[in-house]
mmCIF file of C-alpha atoms in Angstrom:
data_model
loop_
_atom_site.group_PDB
_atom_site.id
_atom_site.type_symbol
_atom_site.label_atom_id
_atom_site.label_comp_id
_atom_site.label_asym_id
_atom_site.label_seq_id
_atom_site.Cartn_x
_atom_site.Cartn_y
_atom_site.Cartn_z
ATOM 1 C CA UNK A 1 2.142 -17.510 9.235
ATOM 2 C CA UNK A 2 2.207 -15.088 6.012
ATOM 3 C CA UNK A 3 4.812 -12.640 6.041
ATOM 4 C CA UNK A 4 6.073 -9.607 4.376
ATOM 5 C CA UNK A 5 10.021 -8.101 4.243
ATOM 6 C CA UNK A 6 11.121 -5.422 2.882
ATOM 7 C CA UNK A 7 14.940 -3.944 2.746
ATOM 8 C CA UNK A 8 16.119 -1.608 5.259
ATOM 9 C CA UNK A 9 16.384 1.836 4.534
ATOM 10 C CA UNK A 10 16.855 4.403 4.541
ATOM 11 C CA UNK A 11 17.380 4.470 0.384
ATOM 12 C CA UNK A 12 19.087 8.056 -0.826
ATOM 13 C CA UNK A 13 19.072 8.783 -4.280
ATOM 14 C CA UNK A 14 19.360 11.871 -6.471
ATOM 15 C CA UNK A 15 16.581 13.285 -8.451
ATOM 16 C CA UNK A 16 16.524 11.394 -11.663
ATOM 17 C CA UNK A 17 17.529 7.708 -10.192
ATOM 18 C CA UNK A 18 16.351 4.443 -10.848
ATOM 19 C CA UNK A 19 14.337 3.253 -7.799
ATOM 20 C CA UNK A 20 14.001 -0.686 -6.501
ATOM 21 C CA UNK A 21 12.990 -1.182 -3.110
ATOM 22 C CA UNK A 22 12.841 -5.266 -2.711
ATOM 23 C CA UNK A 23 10.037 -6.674 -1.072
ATOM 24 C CA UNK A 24 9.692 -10.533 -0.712
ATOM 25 C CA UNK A 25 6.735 -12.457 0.682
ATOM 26 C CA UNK A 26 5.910 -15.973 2.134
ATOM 27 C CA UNK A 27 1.966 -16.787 1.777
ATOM 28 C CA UNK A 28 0.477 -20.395 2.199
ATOM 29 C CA UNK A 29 -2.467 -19.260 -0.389
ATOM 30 C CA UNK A 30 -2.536 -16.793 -3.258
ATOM 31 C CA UNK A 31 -2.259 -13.456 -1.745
ATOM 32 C CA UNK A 32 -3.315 -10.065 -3.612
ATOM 33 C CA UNK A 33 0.011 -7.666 -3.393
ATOM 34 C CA UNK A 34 0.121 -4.102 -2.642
ATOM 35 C CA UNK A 35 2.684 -1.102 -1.970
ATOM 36 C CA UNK A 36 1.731 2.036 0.103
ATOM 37 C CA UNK A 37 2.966 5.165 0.430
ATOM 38 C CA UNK A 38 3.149 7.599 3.393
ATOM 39 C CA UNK A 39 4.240 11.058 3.207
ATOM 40 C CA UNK A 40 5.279 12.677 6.263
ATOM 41 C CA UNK A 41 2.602 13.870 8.539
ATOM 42 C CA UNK A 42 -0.047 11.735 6.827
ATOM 43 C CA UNK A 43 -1.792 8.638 6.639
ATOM 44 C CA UNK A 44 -0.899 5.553 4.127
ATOM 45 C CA UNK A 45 -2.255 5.824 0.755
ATOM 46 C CA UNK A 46 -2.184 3.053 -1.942
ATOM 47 C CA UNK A 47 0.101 3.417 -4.464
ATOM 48 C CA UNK A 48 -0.780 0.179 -6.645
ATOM 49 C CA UNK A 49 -1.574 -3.407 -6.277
ATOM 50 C CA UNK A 50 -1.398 -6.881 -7.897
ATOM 51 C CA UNK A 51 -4.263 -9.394 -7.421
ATOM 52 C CA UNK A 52 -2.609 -12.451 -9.596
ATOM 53 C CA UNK A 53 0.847 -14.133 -10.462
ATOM 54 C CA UNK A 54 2.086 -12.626 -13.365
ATOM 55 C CA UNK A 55 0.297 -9.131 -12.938
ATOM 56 C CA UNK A 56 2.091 -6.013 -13.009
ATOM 57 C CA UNK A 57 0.470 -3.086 -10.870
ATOM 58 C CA UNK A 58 1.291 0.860 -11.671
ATOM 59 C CA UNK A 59 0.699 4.554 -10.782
ATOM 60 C CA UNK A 60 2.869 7.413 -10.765
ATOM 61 C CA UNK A 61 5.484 6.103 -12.578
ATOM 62 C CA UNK A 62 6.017 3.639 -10.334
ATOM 63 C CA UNK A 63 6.022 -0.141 -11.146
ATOM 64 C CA UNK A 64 5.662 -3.589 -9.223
ATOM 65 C CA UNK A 65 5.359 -6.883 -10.345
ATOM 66 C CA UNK A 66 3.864 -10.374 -8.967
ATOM 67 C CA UNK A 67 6.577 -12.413 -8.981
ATOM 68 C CA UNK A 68 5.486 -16.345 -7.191
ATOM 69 C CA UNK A 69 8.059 -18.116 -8.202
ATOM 70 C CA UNK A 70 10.650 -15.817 -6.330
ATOM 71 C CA UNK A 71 7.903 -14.830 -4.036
ATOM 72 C CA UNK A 72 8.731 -10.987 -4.871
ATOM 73 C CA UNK A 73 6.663 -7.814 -5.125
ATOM 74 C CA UNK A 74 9.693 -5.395 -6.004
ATOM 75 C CA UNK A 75 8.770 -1.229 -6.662
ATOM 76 C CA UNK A 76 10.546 0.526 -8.848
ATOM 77 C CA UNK A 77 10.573 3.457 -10.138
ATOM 78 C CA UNK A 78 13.070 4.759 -13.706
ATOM 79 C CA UNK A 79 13.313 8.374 -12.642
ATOM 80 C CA UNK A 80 12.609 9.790 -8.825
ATOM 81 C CA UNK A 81 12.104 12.840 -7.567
ATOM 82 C CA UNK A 82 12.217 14.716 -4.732
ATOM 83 C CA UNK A 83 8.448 14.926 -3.800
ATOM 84 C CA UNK A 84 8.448 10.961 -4.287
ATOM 85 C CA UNK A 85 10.008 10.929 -0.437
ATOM 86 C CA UNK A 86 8.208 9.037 1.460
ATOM 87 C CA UNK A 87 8.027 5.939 3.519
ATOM 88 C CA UNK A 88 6.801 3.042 1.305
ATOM 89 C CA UNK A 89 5.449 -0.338 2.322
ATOM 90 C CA UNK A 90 5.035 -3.411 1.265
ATOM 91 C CA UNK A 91 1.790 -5.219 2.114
ATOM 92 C CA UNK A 92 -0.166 -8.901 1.403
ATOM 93 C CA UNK A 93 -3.436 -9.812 2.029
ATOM 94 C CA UNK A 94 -4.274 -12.191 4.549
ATOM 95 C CA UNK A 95 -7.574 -14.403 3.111
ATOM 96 C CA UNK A 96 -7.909 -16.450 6.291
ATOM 97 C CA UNK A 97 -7.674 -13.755 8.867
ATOM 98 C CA UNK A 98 -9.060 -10.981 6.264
ATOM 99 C CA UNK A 99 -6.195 -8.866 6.482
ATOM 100 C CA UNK A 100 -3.373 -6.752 5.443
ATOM 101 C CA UNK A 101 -0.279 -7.753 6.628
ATOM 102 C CA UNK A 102 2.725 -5.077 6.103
ATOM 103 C CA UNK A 103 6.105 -5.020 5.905
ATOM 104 C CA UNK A 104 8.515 -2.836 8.427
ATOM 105 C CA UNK A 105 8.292 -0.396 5.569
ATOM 106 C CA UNK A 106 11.424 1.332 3.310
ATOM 107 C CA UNK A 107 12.119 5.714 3.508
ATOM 108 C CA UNK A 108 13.114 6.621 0.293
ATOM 109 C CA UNK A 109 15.083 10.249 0.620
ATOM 110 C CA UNK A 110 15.370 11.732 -2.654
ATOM 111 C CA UNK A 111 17.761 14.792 -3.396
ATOM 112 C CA UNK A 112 18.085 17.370 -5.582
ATOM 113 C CA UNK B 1 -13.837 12.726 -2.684
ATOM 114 C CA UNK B 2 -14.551 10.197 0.179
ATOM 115 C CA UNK B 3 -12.128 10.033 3.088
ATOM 116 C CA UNK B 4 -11.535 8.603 6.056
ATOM 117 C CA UNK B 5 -11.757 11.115 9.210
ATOM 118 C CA UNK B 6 -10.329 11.247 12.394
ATOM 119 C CA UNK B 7 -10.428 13.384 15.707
ATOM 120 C CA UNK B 8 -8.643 14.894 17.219
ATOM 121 C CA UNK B 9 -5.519 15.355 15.157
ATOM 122 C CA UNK B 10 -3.605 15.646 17.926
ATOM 123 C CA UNK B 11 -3.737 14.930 21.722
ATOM 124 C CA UNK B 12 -1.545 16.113 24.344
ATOM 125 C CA UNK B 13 -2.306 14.551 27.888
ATOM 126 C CA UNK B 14 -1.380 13.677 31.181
ATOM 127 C CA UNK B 15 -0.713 9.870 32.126
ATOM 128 C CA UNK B 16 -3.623 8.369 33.992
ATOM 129 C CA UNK B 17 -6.080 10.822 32.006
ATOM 130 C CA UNK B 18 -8.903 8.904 29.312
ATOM 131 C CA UNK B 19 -8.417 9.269 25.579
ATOM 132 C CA UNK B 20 -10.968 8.394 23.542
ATOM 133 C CA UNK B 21 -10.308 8.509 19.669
ATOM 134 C CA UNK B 22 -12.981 8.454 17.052
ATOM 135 C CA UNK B 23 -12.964 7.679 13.156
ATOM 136 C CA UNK B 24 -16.160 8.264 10.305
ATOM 137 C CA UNK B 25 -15.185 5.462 7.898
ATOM 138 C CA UNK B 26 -15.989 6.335 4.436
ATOM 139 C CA UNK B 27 -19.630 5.833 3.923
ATOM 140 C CA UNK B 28 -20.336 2.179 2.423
ATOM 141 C CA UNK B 29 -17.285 0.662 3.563
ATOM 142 C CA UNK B 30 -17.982 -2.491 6.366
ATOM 143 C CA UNK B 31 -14.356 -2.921 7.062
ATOM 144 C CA UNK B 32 -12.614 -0.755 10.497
ATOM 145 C CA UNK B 33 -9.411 -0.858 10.765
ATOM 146 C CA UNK B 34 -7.373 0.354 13.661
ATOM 147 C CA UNK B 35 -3.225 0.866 13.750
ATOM 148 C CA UNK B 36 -0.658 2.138 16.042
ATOM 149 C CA UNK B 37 2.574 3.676 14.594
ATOM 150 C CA UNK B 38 5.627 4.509 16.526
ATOM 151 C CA UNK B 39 9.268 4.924 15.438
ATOM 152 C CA UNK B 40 10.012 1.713 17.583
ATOM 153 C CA UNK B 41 7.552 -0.544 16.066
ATOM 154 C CA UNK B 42 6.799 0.225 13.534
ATOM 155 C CA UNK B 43 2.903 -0.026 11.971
ATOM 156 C CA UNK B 44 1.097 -2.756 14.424
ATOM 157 C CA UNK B 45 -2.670 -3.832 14.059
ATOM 158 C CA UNK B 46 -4.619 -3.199 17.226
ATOM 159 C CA UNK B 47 -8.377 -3.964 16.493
ATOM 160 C CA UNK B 48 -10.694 -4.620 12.985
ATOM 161 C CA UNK B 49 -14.514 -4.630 12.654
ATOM 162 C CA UNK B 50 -16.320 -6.055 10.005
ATOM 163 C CA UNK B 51 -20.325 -5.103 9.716
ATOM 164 C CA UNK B 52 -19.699 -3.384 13.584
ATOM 165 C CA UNK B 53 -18.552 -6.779 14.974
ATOM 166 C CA UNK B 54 -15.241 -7.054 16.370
ATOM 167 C CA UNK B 55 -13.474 -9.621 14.302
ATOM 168 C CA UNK B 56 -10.006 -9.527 16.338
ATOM 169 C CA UNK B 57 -8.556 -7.335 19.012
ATOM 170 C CA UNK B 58 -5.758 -9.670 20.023
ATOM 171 C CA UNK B 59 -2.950 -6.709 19.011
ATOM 172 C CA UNK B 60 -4.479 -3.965 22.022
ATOM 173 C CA UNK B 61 -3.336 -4.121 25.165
ATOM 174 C CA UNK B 62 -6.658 -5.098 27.050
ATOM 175 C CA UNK B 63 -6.526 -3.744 30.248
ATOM 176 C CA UNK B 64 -6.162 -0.349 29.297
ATOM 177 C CA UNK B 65 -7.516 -0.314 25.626
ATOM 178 C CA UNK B 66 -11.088 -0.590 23.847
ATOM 179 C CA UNK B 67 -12.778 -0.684 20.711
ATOM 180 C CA UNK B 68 -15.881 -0.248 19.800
ATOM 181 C CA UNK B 69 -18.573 0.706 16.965
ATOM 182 C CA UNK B 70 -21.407 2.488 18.114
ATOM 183 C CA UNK B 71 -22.760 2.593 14.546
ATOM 184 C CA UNK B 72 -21.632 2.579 11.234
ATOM 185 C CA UNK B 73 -20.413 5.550 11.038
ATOM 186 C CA UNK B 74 -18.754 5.665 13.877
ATOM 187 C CA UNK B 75 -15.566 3.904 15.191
ATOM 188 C CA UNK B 76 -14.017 4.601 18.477
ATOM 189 C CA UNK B 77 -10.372 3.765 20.498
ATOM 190 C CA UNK B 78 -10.374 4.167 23.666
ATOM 191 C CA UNK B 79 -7.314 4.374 26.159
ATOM 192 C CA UNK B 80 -7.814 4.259 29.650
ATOM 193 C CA UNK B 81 -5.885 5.082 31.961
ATOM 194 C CA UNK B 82 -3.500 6.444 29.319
ATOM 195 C CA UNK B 83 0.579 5.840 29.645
ATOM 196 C CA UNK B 84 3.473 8.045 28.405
ATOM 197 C CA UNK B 85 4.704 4.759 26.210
ATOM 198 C CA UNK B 86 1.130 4.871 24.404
ATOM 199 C CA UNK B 87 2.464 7.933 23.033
ATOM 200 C CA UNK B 88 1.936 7.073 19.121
ATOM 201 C CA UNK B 89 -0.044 7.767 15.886
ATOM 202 C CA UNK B 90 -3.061 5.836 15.706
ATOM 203 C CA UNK B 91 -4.833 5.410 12.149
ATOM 204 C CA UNK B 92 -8.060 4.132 11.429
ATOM 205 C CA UNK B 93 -8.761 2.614 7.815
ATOM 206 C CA UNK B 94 -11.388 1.444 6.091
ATOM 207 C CA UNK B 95 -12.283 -1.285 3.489
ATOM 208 C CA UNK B 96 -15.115 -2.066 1.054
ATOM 209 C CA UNK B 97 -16.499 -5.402 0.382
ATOM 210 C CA UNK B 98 -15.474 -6.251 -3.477
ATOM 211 C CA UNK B 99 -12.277 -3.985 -3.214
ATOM 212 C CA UNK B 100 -9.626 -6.324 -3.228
ATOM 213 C CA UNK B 101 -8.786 -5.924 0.836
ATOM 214 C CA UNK B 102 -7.691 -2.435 0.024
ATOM 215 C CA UNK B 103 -7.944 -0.067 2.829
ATOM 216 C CA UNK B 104 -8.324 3.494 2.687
ATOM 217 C CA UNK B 105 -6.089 5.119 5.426
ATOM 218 C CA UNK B 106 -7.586 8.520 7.693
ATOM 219 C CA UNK B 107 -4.742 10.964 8.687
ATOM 220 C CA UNK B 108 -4.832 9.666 12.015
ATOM 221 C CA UNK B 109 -4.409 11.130 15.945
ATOM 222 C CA UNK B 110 -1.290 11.745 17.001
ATOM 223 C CA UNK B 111 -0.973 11.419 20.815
ATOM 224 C CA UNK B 112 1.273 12.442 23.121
ATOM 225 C CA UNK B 113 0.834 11.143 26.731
ATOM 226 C CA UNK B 114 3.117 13.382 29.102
#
């Protein structure tokens, strides 16, 4: 069945980093792509999403592109800071079952 | 701003007791979502409704757990009897038709089952 897997975490950086947290996907159709972000004590919000190969999605500074041929949704992010800690996940849509499927999800820890 | 409620925020109980959980989606939206979160597993899909039907409830436990949707308005997650490992953070979300599958995430219950 689809799938979504994201890299461990936690990440650590230091205010100012470069972000990538990997996220790689296996779909038997054409899934829309999508990256959502939960701050402690609260509920998952999205962050952005891609709906086509090719398409890049963004907010916040943050930036993800569809990648099918490697099957990759990647987030990224130039410069980080601190309030950008959070637990971030990866997610595709399920057509057939009409569905989000999510990843295990990534913390990012960012430090001043 | 439309947003996804939930109630109670948070839940402290003794095992065996009921827990009933309840959820206002946001008003227009025909998709009900509802999650479980805990360290151990992570976010798992228990239950979704489309247009108040139940379109799959194979990830609750059925014995102790139901789902329902009295109305549109209105989602509820019931737990009972409730169990110290149900202890969790349950979220409800809520999608629009013509949205892309996105779902709009309430703050969700955390519960505690002593």
């Amino acid at each position: 069945g689809d799938s979504v897997t994201q890299m461990e975490g936690p990440v650590t950086l230091s205010e100012e980093a470069f972000l990538t947290i990997n996220c790689t996907y296996t779909a038997t159709g054409y899934p829309s792509l999508f990256w959502y972000v939960q701050y402690p004590g609260e509920g998952l919000q999205l962050l952005l999403k891609a709906t086509k190969a090719d398409d890049k999605g963004s907010n916040k500074g943050f930036e993800a592109t569809y990648r099918k041929e490697t099957t990759s949704f990647h987030l990224e992010k130039g410069s980080v800071q601190v309030s950008d800690s959070a637990v971030y996940f990866c997610a595709l849509s399920d057509y057939v079952a009409d569905k989000l499927i999510f990843g295990t999800g990534t913390r990012l820890q960012v430090f001043p | 701003d439309a947003r996804v409620t939930q109630t109670p925020r948070h839940k402290v109980t003794e095992m065996g007791q009921e827990v009933t959980m309840r959820c206002q989606p946001i008003l227009g939206h025909n998709t009900v979502f509802w999650y479980r979160q805990t360290m151990m597993q992570g976010l798992e899909l228990l239950a979704y409704f489309r247009n108040r039907a139940p379109l799959d409830d194979s990830g609750m436990p059925k014995d102790r757990f139901s789902a329902e949707m009295p109305d549109a308005t209105l989602a509820t997650l019931k737990i009972q009897p409730s169990e110290p490992r149900d202890s969790a953070v349950y979220f409800c979300a809520s999608g629009a038709p013509g949205t892309g599958e996105t779902q709009y995430f309430g703050p969700g219950t955390r519960l505690l089952v002593l």
